[in-house]
PDB file of C-alpha atoms in Angstrom:
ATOM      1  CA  UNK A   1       0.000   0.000   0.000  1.00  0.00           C
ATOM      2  CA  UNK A   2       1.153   3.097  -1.049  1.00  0.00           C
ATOM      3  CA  UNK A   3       2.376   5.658   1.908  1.00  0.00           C
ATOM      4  CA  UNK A   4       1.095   8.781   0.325  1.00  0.00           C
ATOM      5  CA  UNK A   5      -1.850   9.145  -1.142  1.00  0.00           C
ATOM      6  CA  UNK A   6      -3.506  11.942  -2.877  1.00  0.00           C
ATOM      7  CA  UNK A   7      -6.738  13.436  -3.448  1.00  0.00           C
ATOM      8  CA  UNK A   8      -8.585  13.942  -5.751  1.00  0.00           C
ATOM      9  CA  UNK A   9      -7.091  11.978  -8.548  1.00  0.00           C
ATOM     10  CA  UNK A  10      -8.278  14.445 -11.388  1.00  0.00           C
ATOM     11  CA  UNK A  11     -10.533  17.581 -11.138  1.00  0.00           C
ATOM     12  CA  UNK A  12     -11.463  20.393 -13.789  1.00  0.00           C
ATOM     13  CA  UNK A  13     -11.640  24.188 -12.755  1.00  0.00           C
ATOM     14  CA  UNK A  14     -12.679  27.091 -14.405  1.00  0.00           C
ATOM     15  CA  UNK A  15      -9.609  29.421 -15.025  1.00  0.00           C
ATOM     16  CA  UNK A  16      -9.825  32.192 -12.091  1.00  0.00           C
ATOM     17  CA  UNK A  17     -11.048  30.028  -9.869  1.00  0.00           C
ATOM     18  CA  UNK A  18      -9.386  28.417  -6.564  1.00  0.00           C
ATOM     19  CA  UNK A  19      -8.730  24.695  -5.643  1.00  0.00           C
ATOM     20  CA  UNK A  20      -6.913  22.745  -3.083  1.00  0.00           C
ATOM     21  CA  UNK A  21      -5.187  19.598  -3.803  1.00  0.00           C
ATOM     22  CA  UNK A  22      -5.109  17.141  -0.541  1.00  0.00           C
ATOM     23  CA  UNK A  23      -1.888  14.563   0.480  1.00  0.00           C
ATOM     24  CA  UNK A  24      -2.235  11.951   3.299  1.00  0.00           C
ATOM     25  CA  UNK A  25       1.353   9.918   4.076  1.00  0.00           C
ATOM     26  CA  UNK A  26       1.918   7.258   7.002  1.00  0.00           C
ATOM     27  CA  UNK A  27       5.836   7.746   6.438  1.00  0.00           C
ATOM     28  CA  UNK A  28       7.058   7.881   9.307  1.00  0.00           C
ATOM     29  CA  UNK A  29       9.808   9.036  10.925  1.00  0.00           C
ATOM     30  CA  UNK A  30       8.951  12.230   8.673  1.00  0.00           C
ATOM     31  CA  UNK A  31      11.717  14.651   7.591  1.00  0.00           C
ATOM     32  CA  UNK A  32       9.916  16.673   5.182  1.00  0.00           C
ATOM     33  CA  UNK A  33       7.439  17.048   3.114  1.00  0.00           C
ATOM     34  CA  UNK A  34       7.554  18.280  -1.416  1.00  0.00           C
ATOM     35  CA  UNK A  35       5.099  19.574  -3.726  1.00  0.00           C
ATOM     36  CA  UNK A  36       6.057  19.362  -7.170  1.00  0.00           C
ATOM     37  CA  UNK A  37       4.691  20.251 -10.600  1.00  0.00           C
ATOM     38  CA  UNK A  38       4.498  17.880 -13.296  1.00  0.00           C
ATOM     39  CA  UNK A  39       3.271  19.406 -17.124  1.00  0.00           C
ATOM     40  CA  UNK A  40       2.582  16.661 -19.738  1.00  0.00           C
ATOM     41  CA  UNK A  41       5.646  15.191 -21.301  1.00  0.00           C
ATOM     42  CA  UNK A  42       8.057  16.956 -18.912  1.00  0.00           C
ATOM     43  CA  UNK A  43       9.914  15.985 -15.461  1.00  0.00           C
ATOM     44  CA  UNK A  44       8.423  16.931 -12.356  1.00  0.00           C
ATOM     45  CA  UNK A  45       9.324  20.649 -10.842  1.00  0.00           C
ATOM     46  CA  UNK A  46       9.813  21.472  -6.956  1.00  0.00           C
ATOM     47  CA  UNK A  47       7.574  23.539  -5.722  1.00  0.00           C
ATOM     48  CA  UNK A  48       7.670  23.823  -2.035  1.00  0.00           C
ATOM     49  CA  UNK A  49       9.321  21.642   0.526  1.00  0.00           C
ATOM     50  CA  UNK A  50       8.405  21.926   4.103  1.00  0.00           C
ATOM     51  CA  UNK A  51       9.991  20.188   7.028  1.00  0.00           C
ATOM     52  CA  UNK A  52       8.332  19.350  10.494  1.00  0.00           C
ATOM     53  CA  UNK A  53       8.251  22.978  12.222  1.00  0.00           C
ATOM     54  CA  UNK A  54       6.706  24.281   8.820  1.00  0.00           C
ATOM     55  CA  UNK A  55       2.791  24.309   8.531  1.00  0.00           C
ATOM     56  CA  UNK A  56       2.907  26.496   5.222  1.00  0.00           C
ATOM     57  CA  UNK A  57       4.761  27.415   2.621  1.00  0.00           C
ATOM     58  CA  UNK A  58       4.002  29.893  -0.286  1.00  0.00           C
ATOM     59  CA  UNK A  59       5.266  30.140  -3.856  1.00  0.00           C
ATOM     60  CA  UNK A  60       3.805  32.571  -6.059  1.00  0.00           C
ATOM     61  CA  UNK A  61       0.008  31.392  -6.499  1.00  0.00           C
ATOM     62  CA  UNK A  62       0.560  28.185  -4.901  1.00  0.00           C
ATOM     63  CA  UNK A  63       0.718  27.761  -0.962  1.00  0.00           C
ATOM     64  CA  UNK A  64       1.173  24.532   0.758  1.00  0.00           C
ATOM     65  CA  UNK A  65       0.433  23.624   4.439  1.00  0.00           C
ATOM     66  CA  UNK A  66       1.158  21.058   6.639  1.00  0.00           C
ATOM     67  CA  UNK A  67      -0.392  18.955   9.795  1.00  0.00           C
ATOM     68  CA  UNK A  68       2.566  16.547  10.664  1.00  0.00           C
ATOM     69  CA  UNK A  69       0.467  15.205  13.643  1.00  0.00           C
ATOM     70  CA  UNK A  70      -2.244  14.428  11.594  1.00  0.00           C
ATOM     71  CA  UNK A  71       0.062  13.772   8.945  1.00  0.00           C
ATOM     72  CA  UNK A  72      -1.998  15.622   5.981  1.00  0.00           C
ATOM     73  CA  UNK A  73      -0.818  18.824   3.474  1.00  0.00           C
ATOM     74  CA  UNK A  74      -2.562  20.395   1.423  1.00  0.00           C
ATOM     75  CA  UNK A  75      -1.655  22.349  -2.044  1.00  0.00           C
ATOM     76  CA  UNK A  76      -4.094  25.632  -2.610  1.00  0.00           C
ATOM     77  CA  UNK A  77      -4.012  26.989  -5.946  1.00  0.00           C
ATOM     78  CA  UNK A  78      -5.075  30.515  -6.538  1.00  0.00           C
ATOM     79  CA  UNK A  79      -6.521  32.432  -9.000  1.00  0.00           C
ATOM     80  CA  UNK A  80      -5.784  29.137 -11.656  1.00  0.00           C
ATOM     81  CA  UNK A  81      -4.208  29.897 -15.238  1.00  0.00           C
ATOM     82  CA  UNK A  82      -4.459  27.881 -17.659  1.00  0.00           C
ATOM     83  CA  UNK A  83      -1.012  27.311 -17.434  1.00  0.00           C
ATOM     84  CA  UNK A  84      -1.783  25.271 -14.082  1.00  0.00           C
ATOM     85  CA  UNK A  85      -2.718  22.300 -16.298  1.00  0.00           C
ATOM     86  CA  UNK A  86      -1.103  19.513 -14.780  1.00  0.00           C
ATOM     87  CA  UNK A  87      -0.478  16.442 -12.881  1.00  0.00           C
ATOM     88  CA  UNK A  88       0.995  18.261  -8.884  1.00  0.00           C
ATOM     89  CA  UNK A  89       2.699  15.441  -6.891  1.00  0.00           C
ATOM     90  CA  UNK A  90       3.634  14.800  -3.256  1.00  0.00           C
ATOM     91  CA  UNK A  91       6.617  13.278  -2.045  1.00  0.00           C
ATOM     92  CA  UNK A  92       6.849  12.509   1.844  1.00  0.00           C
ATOM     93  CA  UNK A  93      11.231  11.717   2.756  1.00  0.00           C
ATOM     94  CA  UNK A  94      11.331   9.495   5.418  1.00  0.00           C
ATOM     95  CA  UNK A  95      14.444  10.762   8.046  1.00  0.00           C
ATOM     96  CA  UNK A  96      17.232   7.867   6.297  1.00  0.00           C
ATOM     97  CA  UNK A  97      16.760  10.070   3.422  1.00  0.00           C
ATOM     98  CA  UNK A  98      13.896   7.824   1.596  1.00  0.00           C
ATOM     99  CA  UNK A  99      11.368   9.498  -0.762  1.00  0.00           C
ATOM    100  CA  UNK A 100       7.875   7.847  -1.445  1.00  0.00           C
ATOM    101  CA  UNK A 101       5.558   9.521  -4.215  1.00  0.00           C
ATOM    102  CA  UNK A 102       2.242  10.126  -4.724  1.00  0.00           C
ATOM    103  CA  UNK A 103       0.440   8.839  -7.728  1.00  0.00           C
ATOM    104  CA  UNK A 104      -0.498  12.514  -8.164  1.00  0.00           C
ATOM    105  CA  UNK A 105      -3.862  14.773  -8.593  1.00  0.00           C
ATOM    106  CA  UNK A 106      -4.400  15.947 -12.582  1.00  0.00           C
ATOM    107  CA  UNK A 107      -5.558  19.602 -12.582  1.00  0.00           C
ATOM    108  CA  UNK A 108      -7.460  20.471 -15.740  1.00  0.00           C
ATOM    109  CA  UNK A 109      -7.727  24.481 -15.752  1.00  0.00           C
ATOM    110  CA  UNK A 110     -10.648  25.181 -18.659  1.00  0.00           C
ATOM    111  CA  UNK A 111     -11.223  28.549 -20.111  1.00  0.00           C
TER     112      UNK A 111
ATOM    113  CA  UNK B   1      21.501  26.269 -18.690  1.00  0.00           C
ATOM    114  CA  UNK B   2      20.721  22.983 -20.046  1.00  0.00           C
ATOM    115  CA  UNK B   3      20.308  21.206 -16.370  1.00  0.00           C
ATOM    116  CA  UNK B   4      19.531  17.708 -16.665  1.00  0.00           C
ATOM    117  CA  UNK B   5      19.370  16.075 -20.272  1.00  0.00           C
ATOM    118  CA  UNK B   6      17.794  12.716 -20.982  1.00  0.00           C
ATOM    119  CA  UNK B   7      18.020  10.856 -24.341  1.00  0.00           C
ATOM    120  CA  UNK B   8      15.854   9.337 -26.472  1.00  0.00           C
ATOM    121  CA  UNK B   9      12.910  11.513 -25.816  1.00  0.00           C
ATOM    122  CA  UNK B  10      10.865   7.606 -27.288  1.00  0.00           C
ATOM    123  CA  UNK B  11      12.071   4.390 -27.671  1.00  0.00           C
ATOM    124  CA  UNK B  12      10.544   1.076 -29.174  1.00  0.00           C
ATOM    125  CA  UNK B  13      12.048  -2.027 -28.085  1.00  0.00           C
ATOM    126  CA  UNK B  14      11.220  -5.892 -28.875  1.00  0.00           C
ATOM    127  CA  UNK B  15      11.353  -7.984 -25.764  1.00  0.00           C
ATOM    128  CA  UNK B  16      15.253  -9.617 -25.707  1.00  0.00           C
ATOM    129  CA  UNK B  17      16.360  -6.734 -27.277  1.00  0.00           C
ATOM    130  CA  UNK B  18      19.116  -4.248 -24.928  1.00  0.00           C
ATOM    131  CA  UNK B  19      19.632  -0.309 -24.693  1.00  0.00           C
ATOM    132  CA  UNK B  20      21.270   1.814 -22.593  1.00  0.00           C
ATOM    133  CA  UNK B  21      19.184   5.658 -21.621  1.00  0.00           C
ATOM    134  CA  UNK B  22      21.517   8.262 -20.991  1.00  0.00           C
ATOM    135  CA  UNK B  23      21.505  10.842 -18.746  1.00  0.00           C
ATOM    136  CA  UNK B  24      23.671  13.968 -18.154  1.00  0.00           C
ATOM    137  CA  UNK B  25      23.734  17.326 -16.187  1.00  0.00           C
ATOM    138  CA  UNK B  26      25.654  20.080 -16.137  1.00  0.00           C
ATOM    139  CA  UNK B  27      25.248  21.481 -13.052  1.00  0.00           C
ATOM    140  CA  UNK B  28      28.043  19.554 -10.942  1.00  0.00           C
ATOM    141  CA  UNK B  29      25.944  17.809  -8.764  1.00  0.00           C
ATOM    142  CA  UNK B  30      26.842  14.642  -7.001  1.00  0.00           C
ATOM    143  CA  UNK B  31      23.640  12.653  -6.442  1.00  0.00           C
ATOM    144  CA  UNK B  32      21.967  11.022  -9.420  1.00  0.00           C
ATOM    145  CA  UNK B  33      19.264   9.008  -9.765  1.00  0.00           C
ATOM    146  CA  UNK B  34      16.545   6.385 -12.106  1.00  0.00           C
ATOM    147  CA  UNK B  35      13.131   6.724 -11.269  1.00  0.00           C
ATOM    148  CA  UNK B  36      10.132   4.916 -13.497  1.00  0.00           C
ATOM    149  CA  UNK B  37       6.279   6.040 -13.922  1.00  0.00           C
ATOM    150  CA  UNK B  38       4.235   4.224 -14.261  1.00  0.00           C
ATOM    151  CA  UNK B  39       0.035   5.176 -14.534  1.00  0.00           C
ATOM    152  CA  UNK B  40      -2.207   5.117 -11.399  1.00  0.00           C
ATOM    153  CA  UNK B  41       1.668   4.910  -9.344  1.00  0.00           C
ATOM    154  CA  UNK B  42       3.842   7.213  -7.663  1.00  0.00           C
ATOM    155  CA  UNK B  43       7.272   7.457  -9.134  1.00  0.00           C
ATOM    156  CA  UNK B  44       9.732   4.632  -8.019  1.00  0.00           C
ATOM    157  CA  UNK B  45      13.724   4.527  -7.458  1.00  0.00           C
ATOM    158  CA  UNK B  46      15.654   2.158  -9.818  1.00  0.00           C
ATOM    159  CA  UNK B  47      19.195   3.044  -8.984  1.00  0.00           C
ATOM    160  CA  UNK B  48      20.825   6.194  -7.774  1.00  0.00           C
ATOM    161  CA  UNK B  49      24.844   7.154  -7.264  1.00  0.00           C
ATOM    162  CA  UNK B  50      26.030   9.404  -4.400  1.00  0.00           C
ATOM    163  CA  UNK B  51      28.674  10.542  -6.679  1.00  0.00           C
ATOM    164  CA  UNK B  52      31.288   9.141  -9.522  1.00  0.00           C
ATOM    165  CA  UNK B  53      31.964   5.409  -8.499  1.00  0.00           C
ATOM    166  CA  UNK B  54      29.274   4.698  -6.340  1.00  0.00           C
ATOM    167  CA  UNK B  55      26.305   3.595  -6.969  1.00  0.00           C
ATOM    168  CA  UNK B  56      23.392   1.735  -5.356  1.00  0.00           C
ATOM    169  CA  UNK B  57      20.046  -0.061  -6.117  1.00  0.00           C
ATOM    170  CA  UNK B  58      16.159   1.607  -5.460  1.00  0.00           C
ATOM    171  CA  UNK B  59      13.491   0.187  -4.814  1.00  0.00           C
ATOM    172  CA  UNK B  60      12.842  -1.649  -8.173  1.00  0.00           C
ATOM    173  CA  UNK B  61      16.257  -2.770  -9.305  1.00  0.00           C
ATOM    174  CA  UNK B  62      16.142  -5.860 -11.640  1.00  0.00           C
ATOM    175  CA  UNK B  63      16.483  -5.984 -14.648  1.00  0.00           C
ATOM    176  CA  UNK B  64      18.165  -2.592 -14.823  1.00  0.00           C
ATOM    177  CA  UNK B  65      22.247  -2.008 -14.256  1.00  0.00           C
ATOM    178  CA  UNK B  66      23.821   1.534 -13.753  1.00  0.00           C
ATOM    179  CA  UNK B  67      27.835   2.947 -13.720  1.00  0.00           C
ATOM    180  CA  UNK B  68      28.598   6.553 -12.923  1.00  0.00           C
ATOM    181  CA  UNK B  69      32.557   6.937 -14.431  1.00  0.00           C
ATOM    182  CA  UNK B  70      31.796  10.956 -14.303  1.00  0.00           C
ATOM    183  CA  UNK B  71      30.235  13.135 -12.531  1.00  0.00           C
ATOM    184  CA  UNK B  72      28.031  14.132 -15.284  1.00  0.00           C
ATOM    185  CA  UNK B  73      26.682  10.822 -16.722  1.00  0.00           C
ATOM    186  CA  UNK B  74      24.602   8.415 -15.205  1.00  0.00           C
ATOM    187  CA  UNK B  75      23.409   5.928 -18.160  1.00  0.00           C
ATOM    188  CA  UNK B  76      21.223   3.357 -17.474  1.00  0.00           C
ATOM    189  CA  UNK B  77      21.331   0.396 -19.060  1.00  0.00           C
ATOM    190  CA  UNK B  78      18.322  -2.670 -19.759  1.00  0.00           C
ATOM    191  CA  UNK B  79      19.736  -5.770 -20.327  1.00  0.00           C
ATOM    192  CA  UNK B  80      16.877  -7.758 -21.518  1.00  0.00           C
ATOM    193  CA  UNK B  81      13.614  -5.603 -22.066  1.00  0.00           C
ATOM    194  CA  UNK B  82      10.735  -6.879 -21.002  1.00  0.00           C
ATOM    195  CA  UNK B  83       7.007  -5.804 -21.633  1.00  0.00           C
ATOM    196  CA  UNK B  84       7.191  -4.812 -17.719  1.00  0.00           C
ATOM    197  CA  UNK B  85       9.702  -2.305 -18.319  1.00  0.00           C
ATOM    198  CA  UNK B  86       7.314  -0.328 -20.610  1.00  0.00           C
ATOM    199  CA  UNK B  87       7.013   2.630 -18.431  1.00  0.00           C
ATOM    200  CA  UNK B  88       8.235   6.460 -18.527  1.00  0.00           C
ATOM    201  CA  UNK B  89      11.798   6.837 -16.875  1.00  0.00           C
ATOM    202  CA  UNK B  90      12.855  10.150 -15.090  1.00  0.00           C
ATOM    203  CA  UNK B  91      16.989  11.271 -14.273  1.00  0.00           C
ATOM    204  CA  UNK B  92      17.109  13.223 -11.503  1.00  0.00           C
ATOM    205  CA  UNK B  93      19.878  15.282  -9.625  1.00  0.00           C
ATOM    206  CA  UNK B  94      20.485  17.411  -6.663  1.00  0.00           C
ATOM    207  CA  UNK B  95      23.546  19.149  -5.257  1.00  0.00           C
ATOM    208  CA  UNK B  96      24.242  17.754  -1.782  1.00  0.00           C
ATOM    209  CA  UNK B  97      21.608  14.978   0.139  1.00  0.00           C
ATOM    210  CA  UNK B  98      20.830  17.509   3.075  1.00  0.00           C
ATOM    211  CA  UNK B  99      17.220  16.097   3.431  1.00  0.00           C
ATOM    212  CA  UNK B 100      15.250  19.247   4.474  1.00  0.00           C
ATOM    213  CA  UNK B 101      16.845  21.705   1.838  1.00  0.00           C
ATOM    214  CA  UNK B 102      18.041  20.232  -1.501  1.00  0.00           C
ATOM    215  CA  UNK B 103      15.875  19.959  -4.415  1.00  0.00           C
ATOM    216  CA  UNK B 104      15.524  17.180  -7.362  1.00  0.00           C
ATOM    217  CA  UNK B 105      15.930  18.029 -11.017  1.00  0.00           C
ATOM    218  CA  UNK B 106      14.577  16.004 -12.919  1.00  0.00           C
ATOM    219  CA  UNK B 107      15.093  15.470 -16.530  1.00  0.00           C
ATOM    220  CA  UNK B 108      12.076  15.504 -19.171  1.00  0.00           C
ATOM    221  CA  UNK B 109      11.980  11.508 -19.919  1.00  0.00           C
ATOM    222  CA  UNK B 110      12.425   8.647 -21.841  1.00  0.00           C
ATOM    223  CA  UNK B 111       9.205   7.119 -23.173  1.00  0.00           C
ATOM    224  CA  UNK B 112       9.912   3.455 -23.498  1.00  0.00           C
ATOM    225  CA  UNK B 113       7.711   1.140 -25.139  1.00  0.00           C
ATOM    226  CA  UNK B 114       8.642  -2.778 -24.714  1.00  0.00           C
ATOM    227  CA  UNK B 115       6.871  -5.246 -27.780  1.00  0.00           C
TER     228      UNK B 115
END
């Protein structure tokens, strides 16, 4: 069973609108916590990371939080462009150094 | 600032048949690694190197071998495709393993079909 899992798999937005993107992980012991950004054909981009005395983080449009005793984060996008089309991972590192992914949520911005 | 660069961008193979990805960067970093997509599943560790001579296996090793002679290479090498290995495969790098600060690059990917 996977240790992170993400929610919803795949949602569609209307461009200007807001969504949040939801990560539950059983890693444990935690060290910290990544959001990245995967577009369609391309390698995954960091977008926050966020260790255990974070509980958000905020890049541009995009702010991330985090419960580490309820072990859940959260991605909020803001304001969505349709350049926000695409697949947002989570990757939970375990403290030896281990990363698990997420099987990611697909964000579909429409015009 | 070319970062990480991954060739072929596609690749057909036959099942027997044997290729080698490669990856480079330019950006002098010491840890490199394999990962594999694969639909409905988080990315997964093949191999990775701490730097030039060292390498070790991931979490889904067989079937896939790995030599880091530079610090800028990092091929990795099927020996016998299978239809299993039919997946997307990601390089990644990062400058130093401090856990709570250093960021993956990741290259674009090698589409690999096996027939």
């Amino acid at each position: 069973k996977n240790q992170v899992e993400q929610s919803p798999q795949s949602l569609i937005i209307l461009e200007g609108k807001n969504c949040t993107l939801q990560c539950n992980y059983t890693v444990s012991p935690f060290s910290n916590l990544r959001w990245y950004k995967q577009d369609t054909g391309r390698g995954p981009v960091s977008l926050t990371i966020m260790t255990f005395s974070e509980n958000t983080k905020s890049n541009g449009r995009y702010t991330a939080t985090l419960d580490a005793d309820t072990k859940q984060s959260s991605l909020h996008i803001t304001a969505s462009q349709l350049s926000d089309s695409a697949s947002y991972i989570c990757v939970v590192t375990d403290s030896w150094g281990k990363l698990q992914f997420g099987a990611g949520t697909q964000v579909v911005v429409t015009p | 600032n070319a970062g990480v660069t991954q060739t072929p961008k596609f690749q057909v193979l036959k099942t027997g048949q044997s290729m080698t990805l490669q990856c480079a960067q330019d950006m002098n970093h010491e840890y490199m690694s394999w990962y594999r997509q694969d639909p409905g599943m988080g990315l997964r560790l093949i191999h990775y190197s701490v730097g030039a001579g060292i390498t070790d296996q991931g979490e889904v090793p067989n079937g896939y071998n790995v030599s880091r002679s530079t610090t800028e290479d990092f091929p990795l090498r099927l020996l016998s495709a299978a239809p299993s290995q039919t997946s997307v495969y990601f390089c990644a790098s990062s400058s130093s393993w401090d856990r709570d600060n250093e960021k993956l690059f990741f290259g674009s990917g090698t589409q690999l079909s096996v027939l």
